[in-house]
Tab-separated table of C-alpha atoms in Angstrom:
chain	number	residue	atom	x	y	z
A	250	MET	CA	74.247	149.718	95.445
A	251	GLY	CA	73.366	152.696	97.621
A	252	ASP	CA	75.411	151.260	100.513
A	253	PHE	CA	78.588	151.125	98.406
A	254	THR	CA	77.959	154.569	96.953
A	255	GLY	CA	77.743	155.861	100.497
A	256	MET	CA	80.995	154.086	101.367
A	257	LEU	CA	82.778	155.743	98.453
A	258	GLY	CA	81.329	159.086	99.484
A	259	TRP	CA	82.685	158.680	102.993
A	260	LEU	CA	86.036	157.650	101.546
A	261	PHE	CA	86.741	160.640	99.320
A	262	LEU	CA	84.394	163.557	100.024
A	263	PRO	CA	85.198	164.409	103.679
A	264	GLN	CA	88.933	164.867	103.138
A	265	PHE	CA	88.380	166.902	99.967
A	266	ALA	CA	85.756	169.079	101.642
A	267	ALA	CA	87.880	169.497	104.802
A	268	ASN	CA	90.793	170.800	102.735
A	269	LEU	CA	88.462	173.205	100.973
A	270	VAL	CA	87.004	174.430	104.297
A	271	LEU	CA	90.490	174.892	105.751
A	272	LYS	CA	91.730	176.858	102.751
A	273	THR	CA	88.625	179.050	102.771
A	274	ALA	CA	88.919	179.715	106.512
A	275	HIS	CA	92.600	180.594	106.202
A	276	TRP	CA	91.895	182.860	103.230
A	277	VAL	CA	89.393	184.780	105.375
A	278	LEU	CA	91.698	184.883	108.400
A	279	LEU	CA	94.599	186.183	106.321
A	280	ARG	CA	92.544	189.238	105.471
A	281	LEU	CA	91.346	189.758	109.036
A	282	SER	CA	94.470	188.944	111.005
A	283	PRO	CA	97.432	187.163	109.351
A	284	ARG	CA	98.756	186.090	112.760
A	285	MET	CA	95.774	183.779	113.175
A	286	VAL	CA	96.921	181.582	110.265
A	287	PRO	CA	99.566	179.123	111.507
A	288	HIS	CA	102.436	177.813	109.412
A	289	GLN	CA	101.904	174.377	107.912
A	290	SER	CA	104.707	172.802	109.939
A	291	THR	CA	103.207	173.785	113.322
A	292	SER	CA	100.935	171.903	115.712
A	293	ALA	CA	98.403	174.741	115.438
A	294	TYR	CA	98.015	174.043	111.725
A	295	VAL	CA	97.418	170.350	112.480
A	296	LEU	CA	94.746	171.395	114.987
A	297	HIS	CA	93.060	173.519	112.313
A	298	GLN	CA	93.092	170.499	110.005
A	299	ARG	CA	91.458	168.311	112.627
A	300	ILE	CA	88.796	170.895	113.425
A	301	SER	CA	87.887	171.355	109.764
A	302	TYR	CA	87.795	167.592	109.223
A	303	ALA	CA	85.574	167.047	112.293
A	304	LEU	CA	83.214	169.806	111.137
A	305	VAL	CA	82.897	168.315	107.669
A	306	ILE	CA	82.357	164.807	109.069
A	307	ALA	CA	79.578	166.053	111.366
A	308	LEU	CA	77.809	167.963	108.589
A	309	TYR	CA	78.224	165.157	106.048
A	310	LEU	CA	76.905	162.637	108.577
A	311	LEU	CA	73.789	164.722	109.224
A	312	TYR	CA	73.241	165.185	105.493
A	313	THR	CA	73.618	161.485	104.612
A	314	MET	CA	71.286	160.461	107.433
A	315	TRP	CA	68.688	163.020	106.341
A	316	SER	CA	69.066	161.981	102.692
A	317	THR	CA	68.690	158.300	103.577
A	318	GLU	CA	65.545	158.992	105.586
A	319	GLN	CA	64.039	160.912	102.673
A	320	ASN	CA	64.922	158.199	100.150
A	321	LEU	CA	63.334	155.430	102.218
A	322	GLY	CA	59.915	156.632	101.134
A	323	MET	CA	56.711	155.174	102.565
A	324	ASN	CA	56.589	151.940	104.507
A	325	TYR	CA	53.591	149.632	105.017
A	326	TYR	CA	52.436	151.670	108.002
A	327	HIS	CA	52.495	154.903	105.984
A	328	ALA	CA	50.345	153.268	103.341
A	329	PHE	CA	47.500	152.954	105.855
A	330	GLY	CA	48.095	156.282	107.571
A	331	LEU	CA	49.474	154.519	110.670
A	332	SER	CA	52.790	154.483	112.516
A	333	PRO	CA	54.612	151.630	114.322
A	334	SER	CA	54.605	153.568	117.602
A	335	ASP	CA	50.802	153.643	118.012
A	336	PHE	CA	49.755	150.704	115.841
A	337	SER	CA	46.506	148.874	116.570
A	338	GLU	CA	44.822	146.084	114.649
A	339	SER	CA	41.446	147.843	114.809
A	340	GLN	CA	42.927	150.919	113.099
A	341	LEU	CA	44.550	148.684	110.491
A	342	ARG	CA	41.245	146.946	109.688
A	343	ARG	CA	39.443	150.268	109.471
A	344	SER	CA	42.095	151.740	107.161
A	345	PHE	CA	42.092	148.645	104.964
A	346	ARG	CA	38.320	148.819	104.549
A	347	GLN	CA	38.676	152.414	103.385
A	348	VAL	CA	41.428	151.421	100.957
A	349	SER	CA	39.325	148.534	99.636
A	350	LEU	CA	36.395	150.848	98.934
A	351	ARG	CA	38.702	153.151	96.996
A	352	LEU	CA	40.986	150.714	95.145
A	353	HIS	CA	39.103	147.432	94.778
A	354	PRO	CA	39.214	146.351	91.087
A	355	ASP	CA	35.408	146.094	90.961
A	356	LYS	CA	35.173	149.817	91.716
A	357	ASN	CA	38.475	151.095	90.373
A	358	PRO	CA	39.998	148.955	87.594
A	359	GLU	CA	42.973	151.304	87.305
A	360	GLY	CA	43.873	150.743	90.960
A	361	HIS	CA	44.300	146.970	90.572
A	362	LYS	CA	48.103	146.911	91.031
A	363	GLN	CA	48.019	149.297	93.951
A	364	PHE	CA	45.265	147.235	95.580
A	365	ILE	CA	47.447	144.098	95.374
A	366	VAL	CA	50.311	145.963	97.074
A	367	MET	CA	48.017	147.217	99.822
A	368	GLN	CA	46.544	143.756	100.251
A	369	HIS	CA	50.024	142.324	100.787
A	370	ALA	CA	50.867	145.125	103.239
A	371	TYR	CA	47.696	144.348	105.179
A	372	LYS	CA	48.530	140.647	105.263
A	373	VAL	CA	51.990	141.422	106.686
A	374	LEU	CA	50.811	143.900	109.333
A	375	SER	CA	47.792	141.888	110.436
A	376	ASN	CA	49.970	138.893	111.349
A	377	PRO	CA	52.018	139.546	114.538
A	378	LEU	CA	54.858	137.285	113.367
A	379	SER	CA	55.286	138.821	109.930
A	380	ARG	CA	54.823	142.309	111.400
A	381	PHE	CA	57.660	141.657	113.857
A	382	ALA	CA	59.854	140.400	110.993
A	383	TYR	CA	58.978	143.450	108.905
A	384	ASP	CA	59.749	145.843	111.755
A	385	ARG	CA	63.128	144.232	112.449
A	386	ALA	CA	64.336	143.051	109.036
A	387	GLY	CA	62.372	144.937	106.397
A	388	GLN	CA	60.347	144.010	103.360
A	389	ALA	CA	62.764	141.364	102.073
A	390	ALA	CA	62.265	139.255	105.215
A	391	VAL	CA	58.499	138.980	104.759
A	392	ALA	CA	58.883	137.908	101.129
A	393	CYS	CA	59.433	134.383	102.452
A	394	GLN	CA	56.389	132.336	101.420
A	395	SER	CA	57.332	129.204	103.367
A	396	CYS	CA	58.067	130.931	106.699
A	397	LYS	CA	55.603	129.868	109.389
A	398	THR	CA	57.333	130.815	112.643
A	399	LEU	CA	59.329	133.791	113.879
A	400	GLY	CA	62.445	131.622	113.772
A	401	ASP	CA	61.837	130.931	110.078
A	402	TYR	CA	61.676	134.643	109.317
A	403	MET	CA	64.811	135.399	111.312
A	404	LEU	CA	66.792	132.531	109.771
A	405	MET	CA	65.826	133.986	106.409
A	406	ALA	CA	66.917	137.499	107.377
A	407	ILE	CA	70.123	137.006	109.393
A	408	PRO	CA	72.448	135.642	106.650
A	409	ARG	CA	71.252	138.273	104.186
A	410	ARG	CA	71.776	141.158	106.631
A	411	LEU	CA	75.157	139.961	107.922
A	412	SER	CA	76.402	139.516	104.350
A	413	VAL	CA	76.107	143.308	103.993
A	414	TYR	CA	78.630	143.783	106.796
A	415	LEU	CA	80.920	141.135	105.337
A	416	ALA	CA	80.902	143.097	102.073
A	417	TYR	CA	81.705	146.297	103.971
A	418	THR	CA	84.623	144.582	105.733
A	419	MET	CA	86.029	143.174	102.490
A	420	GLY	CA	85.737	146.630	100.914
A	421	CYS	CA	87.674	148.203	103.791
A	422	VAL	CA	90.392	145.542	103.544
A	423	ALA	CA	90.693	146.112	99.795
A	424	MET	CA	90.996	149.857	100.341
A	425	GLN	CA	93.820	149.335	102.812
A	426	VAL	CA	95.601	146.897	100.508
A	427	PHE	CA	95.556	149.492	97.748
A	428	ARG	CA	96.319	152.274	100.257
A	429	VAL	CA	93.095	154.130	99.604
A	430	GLY	CA	91.419	155.957	102.477
A	431	LYS	CA	94.153	155.917	105.113
A	432	TYR	CA	92.169	157.995	107.620
A	433	GLY	CA	89.884	156.427	110.218
A	434	ALA	CA	90.358	152.776	109.205
A	435	PHE	CA	90.260	151.558	112.833
A	436	TRP	CA	87.025	153.421	113.562
A	437	GLN	CA	85.504	152.146	110.348
A	438	TYR	CA	86.101	148.555	111.447
A	439	MET	CA	84.722	149.419	114.872
A	440	ALA	CA	81.576	150.895	113.286
A	441	ILE	CA	81.055	147.816	111.094
A	442	GLY	CA	81.378	145.501	114.098
A	443	ALA	CA	79.109	147.656	116.263
A	444	PHE	CA	76.355	147.864	113.664
A	445	ALA	CA	76.572	144.164	112.858
A	446	ALA	CA	76.082	143.452	116.584
A	447	LEU	CA	73.240	145.996	116.745
A	448	GLU	CA	71.373	144.441	113.859
A	449	LEU	CA	71.964	140.905	115.120
A	450	THR	CA	70.479	141.989	118.468
A	451	MET	CA	67.467	143.446	116.651
A	452	LEU	CA	66.898	140.176	114.817
A	453	THR	CA	67.265	137.877	117.815
A	454	SER	CA	65.835	139.856	120.753
A	455	THR	CA	62.197	140.484	121.601
A	456	LYS	CA	63.067	144.082	122.548
A	457	GLU	CA	64.669	146.623	120.255
A	458	PRO	CA	68.077	147.986	121.361
A	459	GLY	CA	67.936	151.119	123.498
A	460	ILE	CA	69.538	153.353	120.871
A	461	ILE	CA	66.900	152.316	118.317
A	462	ARG	CA	64.053	152.943	120.770
A	463	ALA	CA	65.492	156.369	121.625
A	464	LEU	CA	65.784	157.391	117.971
A	465	LEU	CA	62.291	156.121	117.175
A	466	VAL	CA	61.004	158.769	119.559
A	467	LEU	CA	62.377	161.327	117.075
A	468	ALA	CA	60.986	159.449	114.052
A	469	PRO	CA	57.947	157.450	115.239
A	470	HIS	CA	56.823	156.884	111.638
A	471	ARG	CA	59.861	154.662	110.965
A	472	THR	CA	60.424	151.002	111.839
A	473	GLY	CA	63.440	149.749	113.760
A	474	HIS	CA	64.880	148.316	110.545
A	475	GLU	CA	64.563	151.649	108.765
A	476	MET	CA	66.204	153.452	111.671
A	477	ALA	CA	69.091	150.968	111.558
A	478	GLN	CA	69.487	151.723	107.835
A	479	ILE	CA	69.715	155.421	108.630
A	480	LEU	CA	72.287	154.839	111.380
A	481	GLN	CA	74.404	152.715	109.040
A	482	GLN	CA	75.406	155.892	107.238
A	483	VAL	CA	78.109	156.445	109.866
A	484	MET	CA	80.028	153.465	108.458
């Protein structure tokens, strides 16, 4: 649901905000130097429109990426005070022992539900195969109870993830059919294709794509899958 809300936001808000920014800027310029405000029928006015639109797009992109990162909350690594970038099994075992002492039902009956969640997180992270699937495809991928190999996890994840991009594409087509959102349609299709290829590479390659590795340097507490979710906000 959040993906489609973001799509609608990208569809309507930038153009509305760009018009507001342009009107505000021209209102200020009229009082400083009327000559700096071009007539609407001139190429200079079109340039002002493009600049205001680009500014709004850049700011809105930064905001949606920041908001997405904040809304992701804690992942399994956070729960144990670890991060994917410097993960070690010895640290995981040590952290889980500390959690067990604090939340085990025999010592803390009220922490029973939280202990079950932490136990599942430990099971996922302690297994290299399920940890790889979690890093690349998220929590839904490791919900598979019958998956035994890495291929099983990926076959579970790929159709579900690619269906998201199919939905995006169908939404863009519908918007064009009804002549909604006439700006940037080509680049929107390009973004959908690029991110579908990026995520498919993440799910099928032993190494994360370079752009994901570079961004994880800025956010080492996030997994590759979470970083891909943040990047998807440009669609």
